[in-house]
PDB file of C-alpha atoms in Angstrom:
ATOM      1  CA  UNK A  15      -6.823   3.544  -7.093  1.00 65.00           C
ATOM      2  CA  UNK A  16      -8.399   2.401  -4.024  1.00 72.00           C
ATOM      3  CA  UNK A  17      -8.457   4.189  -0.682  1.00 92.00           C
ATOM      4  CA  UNK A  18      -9.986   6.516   1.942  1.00 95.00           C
ATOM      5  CA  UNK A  19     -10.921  10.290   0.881  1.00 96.00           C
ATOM      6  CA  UNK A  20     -11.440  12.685   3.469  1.00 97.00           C
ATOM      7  CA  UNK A  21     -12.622  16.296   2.877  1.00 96.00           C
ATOM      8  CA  UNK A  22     -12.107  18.824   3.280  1.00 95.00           C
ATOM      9  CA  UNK A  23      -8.187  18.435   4.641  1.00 94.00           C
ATOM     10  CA  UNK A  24      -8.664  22.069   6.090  1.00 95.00           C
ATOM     11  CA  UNK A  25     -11.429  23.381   8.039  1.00 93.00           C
ATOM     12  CA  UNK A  26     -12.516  26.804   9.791  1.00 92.00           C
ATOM     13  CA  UNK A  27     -15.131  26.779  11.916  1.00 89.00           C
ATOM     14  CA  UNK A  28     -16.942  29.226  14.388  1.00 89.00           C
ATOM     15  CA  UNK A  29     -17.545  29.148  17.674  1.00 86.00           C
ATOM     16  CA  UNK A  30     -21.338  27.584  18.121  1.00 86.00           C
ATOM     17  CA  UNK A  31     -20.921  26.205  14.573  1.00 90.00           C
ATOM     18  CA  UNK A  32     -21.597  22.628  13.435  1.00 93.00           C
ATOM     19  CA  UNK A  33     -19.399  21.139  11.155  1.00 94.00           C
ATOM     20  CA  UNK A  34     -19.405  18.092   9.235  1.00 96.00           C
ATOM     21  CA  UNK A  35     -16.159  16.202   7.949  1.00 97.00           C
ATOM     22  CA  UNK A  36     -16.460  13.741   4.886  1.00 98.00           C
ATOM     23  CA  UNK A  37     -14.815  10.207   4.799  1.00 98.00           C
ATOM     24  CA  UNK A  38     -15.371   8.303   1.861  1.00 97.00           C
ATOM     25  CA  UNK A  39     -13.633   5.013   0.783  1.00 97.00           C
ATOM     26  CA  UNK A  40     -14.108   3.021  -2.460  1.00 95.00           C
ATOM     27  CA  UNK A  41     -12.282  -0.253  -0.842  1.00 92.00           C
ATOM     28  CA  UNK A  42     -15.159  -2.589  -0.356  1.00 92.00           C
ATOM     29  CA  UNK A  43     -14.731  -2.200   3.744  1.00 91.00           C
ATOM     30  CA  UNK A  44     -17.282  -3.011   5.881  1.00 90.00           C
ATOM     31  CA  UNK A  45     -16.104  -1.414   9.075  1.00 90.00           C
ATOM     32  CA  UNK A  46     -15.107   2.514   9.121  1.00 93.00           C
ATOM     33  CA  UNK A  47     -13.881   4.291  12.201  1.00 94.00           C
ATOM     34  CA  UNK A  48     -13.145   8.011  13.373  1.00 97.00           C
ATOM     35  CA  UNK A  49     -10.052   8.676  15.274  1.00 96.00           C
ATOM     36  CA  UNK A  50      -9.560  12.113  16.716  1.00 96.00           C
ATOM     37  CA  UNK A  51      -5.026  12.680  16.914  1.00 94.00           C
ATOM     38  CA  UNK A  52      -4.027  15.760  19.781  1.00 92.00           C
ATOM     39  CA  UNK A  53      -0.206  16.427  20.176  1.00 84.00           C
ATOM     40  CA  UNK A  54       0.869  14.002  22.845  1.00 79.00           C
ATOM     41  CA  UNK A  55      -2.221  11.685  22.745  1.00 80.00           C
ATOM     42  CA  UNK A  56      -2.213   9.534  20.328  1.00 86.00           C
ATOM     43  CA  UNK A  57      -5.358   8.317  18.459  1.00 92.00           C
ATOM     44  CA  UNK A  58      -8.269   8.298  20.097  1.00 93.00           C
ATOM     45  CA  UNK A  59     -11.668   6.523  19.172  1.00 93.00           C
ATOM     46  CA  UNK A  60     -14.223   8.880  18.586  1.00 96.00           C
ATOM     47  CA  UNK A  61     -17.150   6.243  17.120  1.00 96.00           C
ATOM     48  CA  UNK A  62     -17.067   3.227  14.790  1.00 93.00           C
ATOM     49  CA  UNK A  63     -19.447   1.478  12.448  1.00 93.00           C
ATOM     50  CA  UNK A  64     -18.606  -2.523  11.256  1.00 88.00           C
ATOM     51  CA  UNK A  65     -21.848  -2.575   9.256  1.00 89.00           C
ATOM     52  CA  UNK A  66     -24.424  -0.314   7.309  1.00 93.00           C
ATOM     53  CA  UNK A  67     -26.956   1.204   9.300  1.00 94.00           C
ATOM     54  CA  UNK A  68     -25.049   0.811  12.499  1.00 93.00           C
ATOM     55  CA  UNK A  69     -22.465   2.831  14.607  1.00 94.00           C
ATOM     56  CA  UNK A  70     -21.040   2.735  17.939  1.00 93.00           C
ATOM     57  CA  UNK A  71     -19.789   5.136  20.397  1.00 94.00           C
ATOM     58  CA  UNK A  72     -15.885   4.813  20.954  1.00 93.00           C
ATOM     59  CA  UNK A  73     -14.340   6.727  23.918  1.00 91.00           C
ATOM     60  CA  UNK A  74     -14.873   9.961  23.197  1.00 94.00           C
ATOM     61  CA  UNK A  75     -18.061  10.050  21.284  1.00 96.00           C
ATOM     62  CA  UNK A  76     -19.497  13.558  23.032  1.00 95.00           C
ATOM     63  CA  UNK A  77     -19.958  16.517  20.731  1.00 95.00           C
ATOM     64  CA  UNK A  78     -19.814  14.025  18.006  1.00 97.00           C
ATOM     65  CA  UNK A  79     -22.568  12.201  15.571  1.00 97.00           C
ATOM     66  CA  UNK A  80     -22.264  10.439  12.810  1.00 97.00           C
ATOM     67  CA  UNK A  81     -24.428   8.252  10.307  1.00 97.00           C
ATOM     68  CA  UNK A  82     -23.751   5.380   8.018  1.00 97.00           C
ATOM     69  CA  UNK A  83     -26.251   5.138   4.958  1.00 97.00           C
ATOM     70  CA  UNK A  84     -23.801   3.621   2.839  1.00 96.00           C
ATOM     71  CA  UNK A  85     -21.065   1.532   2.688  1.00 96.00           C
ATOM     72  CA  UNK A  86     -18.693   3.532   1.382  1.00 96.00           C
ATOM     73  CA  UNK A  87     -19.382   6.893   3.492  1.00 98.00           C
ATOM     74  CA  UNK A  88     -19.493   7.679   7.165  1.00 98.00           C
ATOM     75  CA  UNK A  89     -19.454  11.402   7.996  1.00 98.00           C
ATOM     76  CA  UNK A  90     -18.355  12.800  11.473  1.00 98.00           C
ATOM     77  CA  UNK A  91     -20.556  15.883  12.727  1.00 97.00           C
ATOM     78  CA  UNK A  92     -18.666  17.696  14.971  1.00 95.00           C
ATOM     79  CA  UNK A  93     -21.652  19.763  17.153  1.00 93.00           C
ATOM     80  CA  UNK A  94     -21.555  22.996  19.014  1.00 88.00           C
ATOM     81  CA  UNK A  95     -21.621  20.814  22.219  1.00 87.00           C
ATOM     82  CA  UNK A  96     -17.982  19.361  21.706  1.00 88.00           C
ATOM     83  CA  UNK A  97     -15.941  21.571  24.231  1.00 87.00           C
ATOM     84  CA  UNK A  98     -12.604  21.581  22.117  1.00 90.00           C
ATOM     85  CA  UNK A  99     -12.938  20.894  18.430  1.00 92.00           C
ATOM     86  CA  UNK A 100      -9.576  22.079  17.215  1.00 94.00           C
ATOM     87  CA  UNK A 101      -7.904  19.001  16.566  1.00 95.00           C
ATOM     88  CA  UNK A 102      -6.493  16.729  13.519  1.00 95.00           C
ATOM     89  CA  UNK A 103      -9.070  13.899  12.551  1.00 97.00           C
ATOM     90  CA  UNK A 104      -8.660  10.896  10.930  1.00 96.00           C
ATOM     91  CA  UNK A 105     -10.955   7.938   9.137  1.00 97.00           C
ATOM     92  CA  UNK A 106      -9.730   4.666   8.699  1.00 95.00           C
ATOM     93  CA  UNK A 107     -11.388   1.313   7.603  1.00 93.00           C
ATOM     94  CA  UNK A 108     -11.706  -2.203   8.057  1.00 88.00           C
ATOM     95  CA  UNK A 109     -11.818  -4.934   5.793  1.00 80.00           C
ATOM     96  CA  UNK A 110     -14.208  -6.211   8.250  1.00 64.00           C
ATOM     97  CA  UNK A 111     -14.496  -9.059  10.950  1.00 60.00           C
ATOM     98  CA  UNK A 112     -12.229 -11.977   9.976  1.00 58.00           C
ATOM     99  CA  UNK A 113      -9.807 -10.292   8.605  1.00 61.00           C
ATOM    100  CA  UNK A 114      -6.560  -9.377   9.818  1.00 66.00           C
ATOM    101  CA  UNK A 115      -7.168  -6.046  11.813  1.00 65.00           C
ATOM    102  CA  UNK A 116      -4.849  -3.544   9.836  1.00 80.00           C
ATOM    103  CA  UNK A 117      -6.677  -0.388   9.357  1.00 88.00           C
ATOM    104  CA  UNK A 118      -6.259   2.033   5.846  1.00 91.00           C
ATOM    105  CA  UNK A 119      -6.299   5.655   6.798  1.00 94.00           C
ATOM    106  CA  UNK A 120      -6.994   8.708   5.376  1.00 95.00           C
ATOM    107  CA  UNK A 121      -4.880  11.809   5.005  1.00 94.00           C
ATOM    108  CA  UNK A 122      -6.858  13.429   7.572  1.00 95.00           C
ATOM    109  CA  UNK A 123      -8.930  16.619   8.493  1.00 96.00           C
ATOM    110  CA  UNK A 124      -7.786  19.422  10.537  1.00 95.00           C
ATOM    111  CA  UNK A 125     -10.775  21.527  12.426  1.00 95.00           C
ATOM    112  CA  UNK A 126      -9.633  24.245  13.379  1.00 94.00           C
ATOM    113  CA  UNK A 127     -11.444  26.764  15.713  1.00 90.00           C
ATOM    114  CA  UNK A 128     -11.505  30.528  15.863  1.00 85.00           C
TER     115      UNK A 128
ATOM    116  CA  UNK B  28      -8.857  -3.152  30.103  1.00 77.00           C
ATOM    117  CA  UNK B  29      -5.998  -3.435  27.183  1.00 83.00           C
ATOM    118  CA  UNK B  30      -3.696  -0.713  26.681  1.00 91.00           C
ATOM    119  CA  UNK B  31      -0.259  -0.085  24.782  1.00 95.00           C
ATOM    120  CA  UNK B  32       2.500   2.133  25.777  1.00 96.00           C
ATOM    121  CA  UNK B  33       5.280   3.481  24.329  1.00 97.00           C
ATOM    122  CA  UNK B  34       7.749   5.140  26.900  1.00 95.00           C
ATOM    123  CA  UNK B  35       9.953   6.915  24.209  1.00 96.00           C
ATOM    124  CA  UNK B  36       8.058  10.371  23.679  1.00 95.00           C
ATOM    125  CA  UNK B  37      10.664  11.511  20.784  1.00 96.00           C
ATOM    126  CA  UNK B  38      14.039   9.657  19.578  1.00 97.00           C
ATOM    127  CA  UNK B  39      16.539  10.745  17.394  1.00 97.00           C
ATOM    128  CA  UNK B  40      19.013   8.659  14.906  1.00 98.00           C
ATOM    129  CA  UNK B  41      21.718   9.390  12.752  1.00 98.00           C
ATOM    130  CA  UNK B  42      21.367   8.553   9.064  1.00 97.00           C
ATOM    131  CA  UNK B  43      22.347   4.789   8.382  1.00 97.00           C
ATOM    132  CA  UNK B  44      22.173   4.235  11.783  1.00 98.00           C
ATOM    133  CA  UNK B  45      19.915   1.856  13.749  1.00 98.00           C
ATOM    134  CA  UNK B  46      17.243   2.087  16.316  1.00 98.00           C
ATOM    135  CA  UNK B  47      14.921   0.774  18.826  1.00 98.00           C
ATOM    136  CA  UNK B  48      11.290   2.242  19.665  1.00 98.00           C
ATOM    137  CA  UNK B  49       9.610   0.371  22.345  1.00 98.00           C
ATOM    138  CA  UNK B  50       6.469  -0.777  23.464  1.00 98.00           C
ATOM    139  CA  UNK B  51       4.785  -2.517  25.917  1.00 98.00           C
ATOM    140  CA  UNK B  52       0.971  -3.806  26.133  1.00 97.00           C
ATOM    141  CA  UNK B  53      -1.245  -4.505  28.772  1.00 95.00           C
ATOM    142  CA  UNK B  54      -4.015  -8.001  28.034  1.00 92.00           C
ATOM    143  CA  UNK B  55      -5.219 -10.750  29.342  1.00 90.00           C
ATOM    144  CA  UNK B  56      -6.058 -12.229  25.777  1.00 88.00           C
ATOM    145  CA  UNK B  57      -3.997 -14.779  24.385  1.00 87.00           C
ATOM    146  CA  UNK B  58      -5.234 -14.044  20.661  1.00 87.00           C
ATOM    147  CA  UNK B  59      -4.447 -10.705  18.978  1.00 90.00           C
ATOM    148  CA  UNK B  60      -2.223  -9.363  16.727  1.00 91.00           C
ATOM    149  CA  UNK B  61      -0.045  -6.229  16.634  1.00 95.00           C
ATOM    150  CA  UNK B  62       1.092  -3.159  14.292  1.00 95.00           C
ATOM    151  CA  UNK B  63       3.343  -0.587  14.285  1.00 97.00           C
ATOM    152  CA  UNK B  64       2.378   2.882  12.434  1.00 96.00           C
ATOM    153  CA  UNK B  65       3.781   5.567  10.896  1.00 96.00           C
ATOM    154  CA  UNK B  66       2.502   8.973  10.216  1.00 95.00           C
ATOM    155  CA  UNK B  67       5.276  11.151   8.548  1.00 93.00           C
ATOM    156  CA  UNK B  68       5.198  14.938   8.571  1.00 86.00           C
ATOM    157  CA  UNK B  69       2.072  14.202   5.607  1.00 79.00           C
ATOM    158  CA  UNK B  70       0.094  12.933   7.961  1.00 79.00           C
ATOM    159  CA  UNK B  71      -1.008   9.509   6.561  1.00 87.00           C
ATOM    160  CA  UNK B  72      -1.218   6.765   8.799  1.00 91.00           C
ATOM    161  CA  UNK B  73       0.398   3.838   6.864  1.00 92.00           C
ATOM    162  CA  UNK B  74       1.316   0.570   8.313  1.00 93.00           C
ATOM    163  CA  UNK B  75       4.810  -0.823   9.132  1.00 96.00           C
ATOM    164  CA  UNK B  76       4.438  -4.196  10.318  1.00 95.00           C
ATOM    165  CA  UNK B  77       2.068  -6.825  11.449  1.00 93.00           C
ATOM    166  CA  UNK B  78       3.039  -9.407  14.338  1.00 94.00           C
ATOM    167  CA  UNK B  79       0.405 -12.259  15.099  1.00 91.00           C
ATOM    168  CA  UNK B  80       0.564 -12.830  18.711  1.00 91.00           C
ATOM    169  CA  UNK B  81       0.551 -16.799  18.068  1.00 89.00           C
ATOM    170  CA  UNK B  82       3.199 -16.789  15.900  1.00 89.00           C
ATOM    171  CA  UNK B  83       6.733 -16.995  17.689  1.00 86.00           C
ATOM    172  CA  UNK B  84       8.621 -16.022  15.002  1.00 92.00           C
ATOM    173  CA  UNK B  85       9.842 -12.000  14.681  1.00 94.00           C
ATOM    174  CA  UNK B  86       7.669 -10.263  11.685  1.00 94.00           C
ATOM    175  CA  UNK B  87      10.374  -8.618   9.516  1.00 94.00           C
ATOM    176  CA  UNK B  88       9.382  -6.182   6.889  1.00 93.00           C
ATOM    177  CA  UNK B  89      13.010  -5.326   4.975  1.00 95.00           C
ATOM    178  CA  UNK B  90      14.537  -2.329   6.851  1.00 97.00           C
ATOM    179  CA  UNK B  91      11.905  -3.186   9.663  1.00 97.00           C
ATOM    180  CA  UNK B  92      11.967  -6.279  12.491  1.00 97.00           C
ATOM    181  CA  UNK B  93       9.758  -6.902  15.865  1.00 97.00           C
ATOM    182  CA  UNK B  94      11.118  -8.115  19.027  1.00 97.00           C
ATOM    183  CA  UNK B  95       8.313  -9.920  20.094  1.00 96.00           C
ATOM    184  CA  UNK B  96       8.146 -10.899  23.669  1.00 96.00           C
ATOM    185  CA  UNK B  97       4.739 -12.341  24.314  1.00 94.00           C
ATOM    186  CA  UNK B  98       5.160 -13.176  28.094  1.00 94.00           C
ATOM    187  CA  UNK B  99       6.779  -9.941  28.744  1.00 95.00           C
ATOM    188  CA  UNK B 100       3.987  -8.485  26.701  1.00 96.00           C
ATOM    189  CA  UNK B 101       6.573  -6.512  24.681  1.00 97.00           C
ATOM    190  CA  UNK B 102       7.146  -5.585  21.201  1.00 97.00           C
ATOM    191  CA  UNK B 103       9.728  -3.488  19.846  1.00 98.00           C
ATOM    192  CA  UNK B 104      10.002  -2.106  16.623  1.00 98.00           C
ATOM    193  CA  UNK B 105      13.949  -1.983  15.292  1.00 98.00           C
ATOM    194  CA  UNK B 106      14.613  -0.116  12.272  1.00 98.00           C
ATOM    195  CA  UNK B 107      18.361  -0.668  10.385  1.00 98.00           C
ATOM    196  CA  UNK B 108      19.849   1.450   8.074  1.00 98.00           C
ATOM    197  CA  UNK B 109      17.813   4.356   9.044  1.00 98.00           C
ATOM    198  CA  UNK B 110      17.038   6.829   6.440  1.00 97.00           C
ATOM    199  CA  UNK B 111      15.984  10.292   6.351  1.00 96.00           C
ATOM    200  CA  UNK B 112      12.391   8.993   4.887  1.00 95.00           C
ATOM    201  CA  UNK B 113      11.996   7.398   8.082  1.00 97.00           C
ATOM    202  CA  UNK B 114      11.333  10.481  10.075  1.00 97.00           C
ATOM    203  CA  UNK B 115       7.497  10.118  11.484  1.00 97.00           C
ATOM    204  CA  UNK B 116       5.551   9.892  14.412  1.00 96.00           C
ATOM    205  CA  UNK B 117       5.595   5.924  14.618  1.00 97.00           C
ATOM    206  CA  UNK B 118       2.426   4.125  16.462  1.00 96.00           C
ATOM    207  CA  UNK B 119       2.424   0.620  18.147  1.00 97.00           C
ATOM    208  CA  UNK B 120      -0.999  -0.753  18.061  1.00 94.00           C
ATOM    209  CA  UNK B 121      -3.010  -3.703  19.370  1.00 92.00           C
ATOM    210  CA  UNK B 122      -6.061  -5.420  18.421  1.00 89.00           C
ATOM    211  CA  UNK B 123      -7.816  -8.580  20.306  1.00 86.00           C
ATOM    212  CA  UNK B 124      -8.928 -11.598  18.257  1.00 79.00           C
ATOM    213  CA  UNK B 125     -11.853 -13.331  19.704  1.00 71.00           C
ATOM    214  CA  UNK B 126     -12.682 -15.940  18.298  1.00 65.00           C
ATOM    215  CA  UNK B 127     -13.155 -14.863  14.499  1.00 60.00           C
ATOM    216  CA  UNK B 128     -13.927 -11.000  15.590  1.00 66.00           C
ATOM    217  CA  UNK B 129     -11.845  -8.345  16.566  1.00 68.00           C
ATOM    218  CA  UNK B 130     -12.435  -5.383  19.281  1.00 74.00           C
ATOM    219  CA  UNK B 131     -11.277  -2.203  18.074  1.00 81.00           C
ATOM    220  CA  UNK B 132      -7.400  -1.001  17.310  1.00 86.00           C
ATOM    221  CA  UNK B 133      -5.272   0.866  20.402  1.00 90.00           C
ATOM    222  CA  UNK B 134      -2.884   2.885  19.871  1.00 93.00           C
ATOM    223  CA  UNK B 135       0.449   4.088  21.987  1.00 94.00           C
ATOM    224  CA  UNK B 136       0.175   8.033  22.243  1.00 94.00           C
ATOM    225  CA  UNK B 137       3.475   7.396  19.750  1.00 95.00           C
ATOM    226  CA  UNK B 138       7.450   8.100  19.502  1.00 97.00           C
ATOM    227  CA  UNK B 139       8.773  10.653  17.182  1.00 96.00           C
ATOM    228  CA  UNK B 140      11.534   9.771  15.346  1.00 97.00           C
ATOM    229  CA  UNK B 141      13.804  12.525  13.901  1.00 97.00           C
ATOM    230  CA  UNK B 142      16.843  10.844  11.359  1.00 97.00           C
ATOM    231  CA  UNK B 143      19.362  13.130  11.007  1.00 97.00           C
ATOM    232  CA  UNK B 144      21.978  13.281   8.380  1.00 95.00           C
TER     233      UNK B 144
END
């Protein structure tokens, strides 16, 4: 079946600790996105990418990196330098520009601090 | 600057029962659609329903309608016959067309809905 895989769906990390969050999809998108969820805040945009080889920054992009080498992945780093991590992540995709709009999710990550 | 609110932090039904969540938007486009989203207690995002902004007709998905209001920049999401399945965080969303591409989805902070039996 097609759709979005994110790994790992539960994650532990260190204080000072990188950590890198998977987000695979096998739909044929060409635009993937990282949204980072906190109770009360909705989704926020953390950094997009509509095409291989490129990314943006969305509105909260500090702390973060990511890379898109292929079309079907686009892993979020989350670096030592984001202030607070802990928080429930998801990746979505695009069919691309021309198309509707309506994004396909993930089931999410959840980062987790100690 | 577009944004999308939705005033209802947490609302709660009874079973076969219907409801209103609300949401209001904030554009100066005239092309772009809109989506509500739900994200039950699993956590998948999943969508609802889809309203083009230059269609006047209300998007109806079964169980699920719009009130779209396009000069009140408004659009509700009324679901009928509410089940227990239906309890989720639900999302209102907007996206601006220009012109053959698309800015990026915003989302409400969301309304949790709680169906009780």
């Amino acid at each position: 079946d097609g759709g979005i895989t994110q790994s790992p769906k539960y994650l532990f990390r260190k204080e000072g600790q990188n950590v890198t969050l998977s987000c695979e999809q096998n739909l044929n998108h060409d635009a993937m996105y990282w949204y980072r969820q906190d109770p009360g805040q909705g989704l926020r945009l953390i950094y997009y990418s509509q095409i291989v080889n490129d990314f943006q920054k969305g509105d909260i992009a500090e702390g973060y990196s990511v890379s898109r080498e292929k079309k079907e992945s686009f892993p979020l780093t989350v670096t030592s330098a984001q202030k607070n991590p802990t928080a429930f992540y998801l990746c979505a995709s695009r069919a691309g520009q021309g198309s509707v709009g309506e994004l396909f999710f993930g089931e999410g990550s959840r980062l987790t601090v100690l | 600057a577009q944004t999308v609110t939705q005033s209802q932090p947490e609302m709660s039904v009874q079973e076969a029962e219907t409801v209103t969540l609300s949401c209001t938007y904030d554009t100066s486009e005239n092309n772009y659609y809109l989506f509500w989203y739900k994200q039950p207690p699993s956590r998948q995002m999943i969508l609802v329903i889809r309203q083009e902004a230059y269609k006047q007709q209300n998007a109806t998905e079964n169980r699920f309608s719009v009130n779209f209001q396009k000069a009140a920049k408004s659009f509700s999401l009324k679901i009928s016959d509410s089940q227990l399945g239906d309890t989720a965080m639900y999302f209102c969303a907007f996206i601006a067309n220009y012109g053959g591409s698309q800015g990026n989805l915003i989302f409400g902070k969301g309304t949790k809905l709680s169906v009780k039996p």
